[in-house]
Coordinates of C-alpha atoms in Angstrom, one line a residue:
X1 CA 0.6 -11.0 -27.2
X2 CA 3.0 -8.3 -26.5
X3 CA 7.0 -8.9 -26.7
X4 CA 9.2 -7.3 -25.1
X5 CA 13.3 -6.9 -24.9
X6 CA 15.3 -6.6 -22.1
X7 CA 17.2 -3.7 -21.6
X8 CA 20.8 -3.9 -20.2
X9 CA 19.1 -2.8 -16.4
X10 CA 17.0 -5.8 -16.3
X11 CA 14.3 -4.6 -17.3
X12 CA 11.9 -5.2 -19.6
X13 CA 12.1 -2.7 -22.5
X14 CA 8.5 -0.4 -22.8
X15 CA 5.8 -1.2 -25.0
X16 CA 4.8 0.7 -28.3
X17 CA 2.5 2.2 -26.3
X18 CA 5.3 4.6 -25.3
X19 CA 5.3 6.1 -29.2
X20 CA 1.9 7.3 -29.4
X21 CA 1.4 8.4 -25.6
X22 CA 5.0 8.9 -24.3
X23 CA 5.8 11.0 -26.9
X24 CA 9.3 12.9 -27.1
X25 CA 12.7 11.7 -26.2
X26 CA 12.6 11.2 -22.6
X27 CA 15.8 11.9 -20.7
X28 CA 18.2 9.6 -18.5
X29 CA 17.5 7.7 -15.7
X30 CA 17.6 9.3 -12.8
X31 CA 17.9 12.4 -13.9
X32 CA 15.6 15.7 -13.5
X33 CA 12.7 14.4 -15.5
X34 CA 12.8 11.1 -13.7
X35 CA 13.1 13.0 -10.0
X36 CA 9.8 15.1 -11.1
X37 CA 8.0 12.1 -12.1
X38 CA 8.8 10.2 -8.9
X39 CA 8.1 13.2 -7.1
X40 CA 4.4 13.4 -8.4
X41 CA 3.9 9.6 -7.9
X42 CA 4.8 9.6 -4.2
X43 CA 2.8 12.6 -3.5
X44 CA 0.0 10.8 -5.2
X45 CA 0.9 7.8 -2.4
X46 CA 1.3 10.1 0.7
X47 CA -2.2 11.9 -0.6
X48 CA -3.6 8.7 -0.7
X49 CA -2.5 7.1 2.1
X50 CA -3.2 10.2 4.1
X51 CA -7.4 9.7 3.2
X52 CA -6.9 5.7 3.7
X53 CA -5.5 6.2 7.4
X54 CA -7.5 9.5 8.5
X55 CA -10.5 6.9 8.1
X56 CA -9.6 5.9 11.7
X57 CA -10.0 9.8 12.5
X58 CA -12.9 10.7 10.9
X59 CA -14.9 7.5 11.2
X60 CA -16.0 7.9 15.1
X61 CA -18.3 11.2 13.2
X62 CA -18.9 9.8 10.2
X63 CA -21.0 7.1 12.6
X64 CA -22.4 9.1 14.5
X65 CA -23.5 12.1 12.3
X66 CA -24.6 8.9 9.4
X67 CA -26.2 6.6 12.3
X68 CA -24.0 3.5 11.8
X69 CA -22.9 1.0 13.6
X70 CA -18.9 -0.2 14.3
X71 CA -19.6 -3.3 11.9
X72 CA -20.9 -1.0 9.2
X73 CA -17.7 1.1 9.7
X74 CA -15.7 -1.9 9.7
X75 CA -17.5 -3.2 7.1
X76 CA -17.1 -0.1 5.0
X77 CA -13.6 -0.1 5.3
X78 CA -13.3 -4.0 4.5
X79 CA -15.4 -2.6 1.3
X80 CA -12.0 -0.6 0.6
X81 CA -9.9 -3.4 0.6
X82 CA -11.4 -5.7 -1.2
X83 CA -12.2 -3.4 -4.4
X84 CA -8.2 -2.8 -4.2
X85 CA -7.0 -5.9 -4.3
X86 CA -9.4 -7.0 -6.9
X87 CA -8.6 -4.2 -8.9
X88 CA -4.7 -3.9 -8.1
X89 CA -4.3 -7.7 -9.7
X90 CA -5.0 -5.8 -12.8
X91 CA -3.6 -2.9 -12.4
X92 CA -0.2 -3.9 -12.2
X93 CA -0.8 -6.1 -15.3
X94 CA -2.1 -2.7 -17.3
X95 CA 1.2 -1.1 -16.1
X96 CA 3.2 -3.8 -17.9
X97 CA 1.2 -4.0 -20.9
X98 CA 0.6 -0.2 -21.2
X99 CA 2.8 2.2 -19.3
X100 CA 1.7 4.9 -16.4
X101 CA 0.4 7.4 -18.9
X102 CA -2.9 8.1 -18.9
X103 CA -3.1 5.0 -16.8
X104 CA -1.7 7.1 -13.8
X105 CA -3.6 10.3 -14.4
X106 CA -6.6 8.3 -14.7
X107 CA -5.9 6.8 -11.1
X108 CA -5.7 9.8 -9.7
X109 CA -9.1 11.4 -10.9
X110 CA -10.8 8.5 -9.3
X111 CA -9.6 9.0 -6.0
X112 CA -9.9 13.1 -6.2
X113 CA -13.8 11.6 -7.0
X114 CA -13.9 9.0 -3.9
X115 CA -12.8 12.2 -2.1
X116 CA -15.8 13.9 -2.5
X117 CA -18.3 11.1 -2.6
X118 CA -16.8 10.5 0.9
X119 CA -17.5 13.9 1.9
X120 CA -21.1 13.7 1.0
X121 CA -21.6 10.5 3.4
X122 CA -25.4 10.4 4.8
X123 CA -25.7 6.1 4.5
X124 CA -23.9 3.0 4.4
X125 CA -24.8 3.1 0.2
X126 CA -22.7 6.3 -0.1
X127 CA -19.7 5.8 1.9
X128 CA -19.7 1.8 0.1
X129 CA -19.0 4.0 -3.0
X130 CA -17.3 6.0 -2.3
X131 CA -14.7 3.4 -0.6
X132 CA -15.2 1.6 -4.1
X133 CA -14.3 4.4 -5.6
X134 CA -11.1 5.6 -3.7
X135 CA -10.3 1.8 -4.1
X136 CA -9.9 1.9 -8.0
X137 CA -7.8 4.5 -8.4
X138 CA -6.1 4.0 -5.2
X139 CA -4.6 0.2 -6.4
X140 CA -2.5 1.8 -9.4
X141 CA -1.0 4.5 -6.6
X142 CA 1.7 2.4 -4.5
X143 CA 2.5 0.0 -6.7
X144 CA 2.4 2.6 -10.0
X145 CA 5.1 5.4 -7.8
X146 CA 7.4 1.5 -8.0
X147 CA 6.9 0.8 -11.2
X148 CA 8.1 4.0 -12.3
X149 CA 10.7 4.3 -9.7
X150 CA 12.0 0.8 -11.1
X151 CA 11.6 2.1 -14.9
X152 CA 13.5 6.0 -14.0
X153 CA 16.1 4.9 -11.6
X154 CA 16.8 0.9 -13.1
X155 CA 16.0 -2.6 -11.9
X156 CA 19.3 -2.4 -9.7
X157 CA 17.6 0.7 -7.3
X158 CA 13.9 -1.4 -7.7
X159 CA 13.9 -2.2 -4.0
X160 CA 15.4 0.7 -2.7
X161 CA 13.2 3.2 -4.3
X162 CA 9.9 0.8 -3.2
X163 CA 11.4 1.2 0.1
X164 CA 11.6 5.2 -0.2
X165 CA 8.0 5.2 -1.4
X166 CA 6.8 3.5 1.9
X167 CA 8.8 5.5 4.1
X168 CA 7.3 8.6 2.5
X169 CA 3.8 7.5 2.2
X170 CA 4.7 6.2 6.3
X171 CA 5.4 9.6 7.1
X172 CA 2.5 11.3 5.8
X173 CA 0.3 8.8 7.6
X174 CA 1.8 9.5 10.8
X175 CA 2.0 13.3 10.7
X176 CA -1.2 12.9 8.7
X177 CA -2.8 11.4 11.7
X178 CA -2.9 14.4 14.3
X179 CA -2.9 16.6 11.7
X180 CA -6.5 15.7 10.9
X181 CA -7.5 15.8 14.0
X182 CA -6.2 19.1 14.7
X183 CA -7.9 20.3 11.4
X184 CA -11.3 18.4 12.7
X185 CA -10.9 21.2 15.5
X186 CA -11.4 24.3 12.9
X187 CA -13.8 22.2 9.8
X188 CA -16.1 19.6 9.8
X189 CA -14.7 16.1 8.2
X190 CA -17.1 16.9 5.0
X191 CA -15.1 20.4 4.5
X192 CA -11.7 18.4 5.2
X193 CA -12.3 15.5 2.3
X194 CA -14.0 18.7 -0.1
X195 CA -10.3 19.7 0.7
X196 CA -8.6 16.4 -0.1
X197 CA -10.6 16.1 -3.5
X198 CA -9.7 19.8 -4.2
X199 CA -6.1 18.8 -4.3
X200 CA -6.7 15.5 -6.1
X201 CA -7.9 17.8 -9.0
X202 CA -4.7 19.9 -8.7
X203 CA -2.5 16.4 -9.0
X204 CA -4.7 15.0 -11.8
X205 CA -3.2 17.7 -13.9
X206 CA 0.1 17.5 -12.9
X207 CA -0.2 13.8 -13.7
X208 CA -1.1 14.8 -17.3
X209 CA 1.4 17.3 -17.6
X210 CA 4.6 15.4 -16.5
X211 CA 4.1 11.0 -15.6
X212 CA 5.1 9.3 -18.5
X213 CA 7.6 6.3 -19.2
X214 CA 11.5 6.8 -20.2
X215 CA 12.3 6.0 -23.7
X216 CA 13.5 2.7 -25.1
X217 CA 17.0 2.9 -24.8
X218 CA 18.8 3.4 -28.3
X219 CA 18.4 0.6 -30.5
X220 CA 15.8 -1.2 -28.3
X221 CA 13.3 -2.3 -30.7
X222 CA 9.6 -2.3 -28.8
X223 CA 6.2 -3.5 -30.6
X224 CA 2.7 -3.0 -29.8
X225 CA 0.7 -5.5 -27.7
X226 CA -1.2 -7.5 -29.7
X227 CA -4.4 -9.9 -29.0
X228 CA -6.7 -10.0 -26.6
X229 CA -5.5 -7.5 -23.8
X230 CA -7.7 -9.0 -21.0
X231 CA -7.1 -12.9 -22.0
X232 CA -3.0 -11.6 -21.8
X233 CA -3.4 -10.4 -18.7
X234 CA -5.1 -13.4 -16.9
X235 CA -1.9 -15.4 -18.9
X236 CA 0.3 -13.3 -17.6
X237 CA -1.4 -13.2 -13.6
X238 CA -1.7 -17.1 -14.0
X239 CA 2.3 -17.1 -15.1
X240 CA 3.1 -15.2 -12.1
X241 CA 0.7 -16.8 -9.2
X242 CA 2.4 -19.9 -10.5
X243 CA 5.4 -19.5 -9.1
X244 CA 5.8 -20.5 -5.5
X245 CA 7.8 -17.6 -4.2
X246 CA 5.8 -15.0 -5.6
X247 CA 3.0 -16.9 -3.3
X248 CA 5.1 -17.3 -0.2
X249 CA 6.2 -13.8 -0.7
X250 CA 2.8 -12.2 -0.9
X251 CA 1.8 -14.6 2.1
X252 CA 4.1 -13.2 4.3
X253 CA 3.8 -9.5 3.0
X254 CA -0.3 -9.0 3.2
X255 CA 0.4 -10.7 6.8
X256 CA 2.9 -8.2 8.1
X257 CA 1.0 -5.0 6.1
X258 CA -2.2 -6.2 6.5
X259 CA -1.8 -6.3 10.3
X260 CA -0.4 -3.2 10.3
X261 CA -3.0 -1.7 7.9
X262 CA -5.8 -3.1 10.6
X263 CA -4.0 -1.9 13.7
X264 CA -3.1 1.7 11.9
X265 CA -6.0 2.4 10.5
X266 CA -8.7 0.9 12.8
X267 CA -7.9 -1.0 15.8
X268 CA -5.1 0.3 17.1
X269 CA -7.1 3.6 18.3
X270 CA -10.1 1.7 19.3
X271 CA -8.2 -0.5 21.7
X272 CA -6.1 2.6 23.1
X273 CA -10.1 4.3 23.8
X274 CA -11.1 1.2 25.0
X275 CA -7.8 1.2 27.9
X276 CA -9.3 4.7 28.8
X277 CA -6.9 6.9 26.9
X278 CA -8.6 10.1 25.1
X279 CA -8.6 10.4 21.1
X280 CA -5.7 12.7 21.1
X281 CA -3.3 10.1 22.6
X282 CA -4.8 7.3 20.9
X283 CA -4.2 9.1 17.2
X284 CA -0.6 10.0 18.8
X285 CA -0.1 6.3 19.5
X286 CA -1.2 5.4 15.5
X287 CA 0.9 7.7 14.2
X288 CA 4.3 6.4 15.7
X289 CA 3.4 2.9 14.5
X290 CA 3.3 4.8 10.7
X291 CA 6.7 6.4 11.9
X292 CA 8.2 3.3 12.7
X293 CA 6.7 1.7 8.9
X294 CA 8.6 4.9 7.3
X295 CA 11.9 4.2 9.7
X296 CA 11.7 0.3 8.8
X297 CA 11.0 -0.2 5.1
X298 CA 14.0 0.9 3.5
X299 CA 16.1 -0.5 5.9
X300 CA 14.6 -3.8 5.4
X301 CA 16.0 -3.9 1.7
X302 CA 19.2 -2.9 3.1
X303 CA 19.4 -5.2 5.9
X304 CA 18.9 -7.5 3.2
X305 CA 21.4 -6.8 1.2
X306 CA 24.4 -6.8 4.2
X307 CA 22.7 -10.3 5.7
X308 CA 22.8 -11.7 1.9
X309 CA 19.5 -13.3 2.7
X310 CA 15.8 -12.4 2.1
X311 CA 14.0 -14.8 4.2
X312 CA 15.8 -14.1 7.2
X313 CA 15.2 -10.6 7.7
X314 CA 11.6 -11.2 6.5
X315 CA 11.3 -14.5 9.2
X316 CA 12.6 -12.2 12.0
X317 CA 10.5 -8.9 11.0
X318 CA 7.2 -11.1 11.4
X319 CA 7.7 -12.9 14.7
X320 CA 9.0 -9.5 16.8
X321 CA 6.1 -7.9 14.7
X322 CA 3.4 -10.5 15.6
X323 CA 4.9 -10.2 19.7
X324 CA 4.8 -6.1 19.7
X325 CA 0.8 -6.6 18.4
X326 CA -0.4 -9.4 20.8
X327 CA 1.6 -7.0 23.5
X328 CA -0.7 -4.0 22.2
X329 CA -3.9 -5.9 22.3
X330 CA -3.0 -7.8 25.5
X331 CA -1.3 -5.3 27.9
X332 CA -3.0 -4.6 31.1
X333 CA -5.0 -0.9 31.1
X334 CA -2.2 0.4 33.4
X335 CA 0.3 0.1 30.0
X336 CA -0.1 2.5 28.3
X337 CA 3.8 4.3 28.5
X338 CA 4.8 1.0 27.1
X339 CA 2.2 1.1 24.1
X340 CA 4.6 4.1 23.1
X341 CA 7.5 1.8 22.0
X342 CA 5.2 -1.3 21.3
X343 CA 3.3 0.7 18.3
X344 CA 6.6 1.9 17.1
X345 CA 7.5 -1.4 17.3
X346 CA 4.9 -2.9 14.8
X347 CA 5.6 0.0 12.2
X348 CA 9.1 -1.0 12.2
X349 CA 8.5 -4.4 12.1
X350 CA 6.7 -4.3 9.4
X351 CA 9.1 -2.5 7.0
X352 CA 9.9 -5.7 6.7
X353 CA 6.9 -6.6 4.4
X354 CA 8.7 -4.6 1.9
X355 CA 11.1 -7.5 1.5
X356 CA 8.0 -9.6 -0.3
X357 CA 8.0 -6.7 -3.3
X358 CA 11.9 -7.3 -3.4
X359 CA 11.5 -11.2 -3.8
X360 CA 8.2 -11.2 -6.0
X361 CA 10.4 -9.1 -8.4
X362 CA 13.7 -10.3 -8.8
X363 CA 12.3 -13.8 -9.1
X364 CA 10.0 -13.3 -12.6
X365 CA 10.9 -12.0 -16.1
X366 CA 11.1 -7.9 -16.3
X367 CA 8.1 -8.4 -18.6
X368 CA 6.2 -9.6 -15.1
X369 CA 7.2 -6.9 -12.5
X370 CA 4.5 -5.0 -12.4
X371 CA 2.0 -8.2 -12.4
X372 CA 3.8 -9.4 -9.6
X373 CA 4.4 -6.2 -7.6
X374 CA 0.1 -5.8 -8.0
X375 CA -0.2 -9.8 -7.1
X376 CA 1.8 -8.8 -3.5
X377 CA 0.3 -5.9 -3.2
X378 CA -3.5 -7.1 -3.5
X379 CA -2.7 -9.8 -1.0
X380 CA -1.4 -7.4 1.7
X381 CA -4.7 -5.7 1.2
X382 CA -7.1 -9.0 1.0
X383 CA -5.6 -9.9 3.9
X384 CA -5.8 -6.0 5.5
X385 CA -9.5 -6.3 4.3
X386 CA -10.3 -9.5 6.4
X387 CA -8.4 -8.6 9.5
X388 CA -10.4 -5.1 9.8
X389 CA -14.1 -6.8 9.1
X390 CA -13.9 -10.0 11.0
X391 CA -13.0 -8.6 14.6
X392 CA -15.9 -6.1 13.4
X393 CA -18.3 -8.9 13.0
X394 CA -17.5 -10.3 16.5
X395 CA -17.4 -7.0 18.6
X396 CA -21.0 -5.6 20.3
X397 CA -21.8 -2.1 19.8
X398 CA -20.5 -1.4 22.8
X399 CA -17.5 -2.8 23.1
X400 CA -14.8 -3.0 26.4
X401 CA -11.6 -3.9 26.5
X402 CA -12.1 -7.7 27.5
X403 CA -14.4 -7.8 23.8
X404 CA -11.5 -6.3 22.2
X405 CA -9.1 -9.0 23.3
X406 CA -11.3 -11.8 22.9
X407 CA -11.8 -10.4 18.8
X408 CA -8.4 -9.7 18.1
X409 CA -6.2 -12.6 18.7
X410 CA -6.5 -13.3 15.2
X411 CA -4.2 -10.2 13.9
X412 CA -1.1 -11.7 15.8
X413 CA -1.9 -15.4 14.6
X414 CA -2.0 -14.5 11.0
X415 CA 1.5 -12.5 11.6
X416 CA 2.9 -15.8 12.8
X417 CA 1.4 -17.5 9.5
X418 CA 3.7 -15.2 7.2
X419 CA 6.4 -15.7 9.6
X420 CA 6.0 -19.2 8.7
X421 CA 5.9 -18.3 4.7
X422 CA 9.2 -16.7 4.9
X423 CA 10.6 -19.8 6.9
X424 CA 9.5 -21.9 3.9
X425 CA 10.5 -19.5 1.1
X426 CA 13.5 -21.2 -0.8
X427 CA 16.5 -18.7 -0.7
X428 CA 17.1 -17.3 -4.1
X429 CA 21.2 -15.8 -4.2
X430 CA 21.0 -12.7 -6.0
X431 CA 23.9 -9.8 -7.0
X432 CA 21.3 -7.8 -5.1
X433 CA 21.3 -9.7 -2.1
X434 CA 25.0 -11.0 -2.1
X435 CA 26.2 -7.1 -2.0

């Protein structure tokens, strides 16, 4: 069992683990050192994010030069999500029990490694691993950048900073997008992910280098974990899935994300093809939703905070993000100057997913953050997973517009079901929210 004491923040003070691998006496929050490490962490999201969304690029040549079919593509990238939210349930657990260092560092050497196995695609086996792969060290990446975000900047700025992280890794995707696809133009997709592992070696080191954990403030006494590590960590994921608005607020997260994760990364373009528009305009169209995900997550928090309400802002978010989706999917062909604002529309929307990492974390011990930041996150992704592979199951090879519509109903339905979550969630008053 490992004990911990809170620190005047709010946050749970860091384990003994900190002696032995975060040696030194490690500066202030929020100053330099805790800029640099935050720095690293959300480039390690963009990066990642940027190979997780150029899937929808890349993966019209990685079937045809591998001879798949869409439901193997779909499949593969279902394969993605599932190994993440498996993994991240740990992940976030690890991060409370052992800090970001090597734990981090680690994280990113597996995805530099998914990189290349992606690169050397030739069958469904290979590019299953290598989504597997990405998919580990990808589930410490977005919630690890707000773990330490929460730990160099102080439970008070935990939101806010979550909110930055999005909005960065949001902007990456969406310049990431047509970026790729102008790159396409000059490499093949196997030079362009040699490329992205290339720089995933460069950031492993970095990661090394720099990403460790702030010191135990002065006269903050911290012991070493002690016991079984795995049986704590189940203890600890059954203490956090027990309460109710951890559930509710990972309900109506992985409903707003994982819609958006399904539309951005997959469906959105397909549909757009499948109206008539050409690839370029259909990637154009992706990236503003993105845009509007880096516009609309940290405003959520603070929207929050003004309103004095969580579930409100979250309620609201869902339903106009569930109408701007069904308004993609179900527009007639001669829309497609309105599918401009609609996809901006379901980025922004879904900032307000955000909102279910604020209320996971302000409603469990410090000790728990991290377990319940991973526990939100690996929902959003479960649910991301199921969204991308079950319209791929129902679609034909050759799929029009009417099969399209008749698969996808189900992304703006299970919108409406987190809608419903936040409408159930008992408000919790908070100093945060009441400011």
């Amino acid at each position: 069992m490992s004990e911990t004491v809170t620190t005047s923040s709010g946050h749970a003070a860091y384990h003994a683990a900190s002696k032995g691998w975060f040696h030194g006496d490690h500066r202030r929050l929020g100053g330099p050192e805790a800029w640099l490490i935050w720095v690293l962490a959300t480039t390690f999201v963009v990066w990642l994010f940027a190979i997780q969304t150029g899937y929808a690029v890349v993966s019209p040549d990685i079937q045809q030069d591998a001879g798949l079919t869409i439901g193997q593509i779909g499949l593969a990238a279902s394969i993605y999500t599932w190994v993440f939210a498996l993994v991240q349930f740990f992940s976030g657990a690890l991060l409370d029990r052992f800090g970001p260092r090597p734990l981090m560092a680690i994280a990113v050497a597996f995805v530099a490694a998914g990189a290349f196995l992606y690169a050397g695609t030739t069958n469904f086996g290979t590019l299953a691993t290598a989504q597997a792969v990405l998919a580990i060290g990808s589930s410490f990446g977005f919630v690890g950048a707000g773990y330490l975000g929460g730990n160099w900047f102080g439970a008070a700025k935990y939101g806010l900073m979550f909110g930055l992280v999005q909005t960065f890794a949001s902007l990456g995707s969406a310049v990431g997008q047509p970026l790729i696809l102008a790159t396409l133009d000059n490499m093949s997709w196997q030079q362009l992910l040699v490329a992205f592992g290339v720089f995933g070696v460069l950031l492993t080191i970095l990661f090394f280098a720099f990403v460790r954990n702030p010191a135990p403030a002065p006269g903050v006494v911290v012991e070493k974990p002690r016991g079984n590590v795995f049986g704590n960590i189940l203890r600890d994921l059954g203490k956090t899935f027990a309460n109710i608005r951890v559930v509710l607020a990972s309900i109506l997260a992985g409903a707003s994300f994982g819609a958006m994760l399904a539309v951005g990364t997959l469906w959105g373009p397909r549909v757009m093809e499948a109206r008539g528009a050409d690839t370029d305009f259909a990637t154009v169209l992706t990236a503003l939703a993105w845009l509007g995900l880096a516009v609309g997550a940290p405003l959520a928090n603070l929207v929050s905070n003004r309103w004095g309400s969580r579930k409100w802002p979250a309620f609201y978010s869902l339903i106009f993000q569930a109408l701007a989706i069904a308004l993609v999917i179900y527009l007639p062909t001669e829309g497609q100057g309105a599918a401009l604002t609609l996809m901006f529309a379901i980025g922004f929307f879904a900032g307000g997913h955000m909102l279910g990492f604020t209320i996971a974390g302000e409603v469990v011990p410090g000790s728990l953050v991290g377990s319940a930041s991973a526990i939100v996150n690996g929902i959003c992704f479960i649910i991301g997973g199921l969204l991308q592979s079950i319209p791929s199951q129902l679609l034909p090879d050759d799929a029009d517009l009417s099969d399209f519509q008749a698969a996808l109903w189900l992304i703006p339905v299970v919108v409406v079901v987190g809608a419903v979550a936040a409408l159930v969630l008992p408000e919790k008053k908070t100093a945060a929210a009441s400011a």
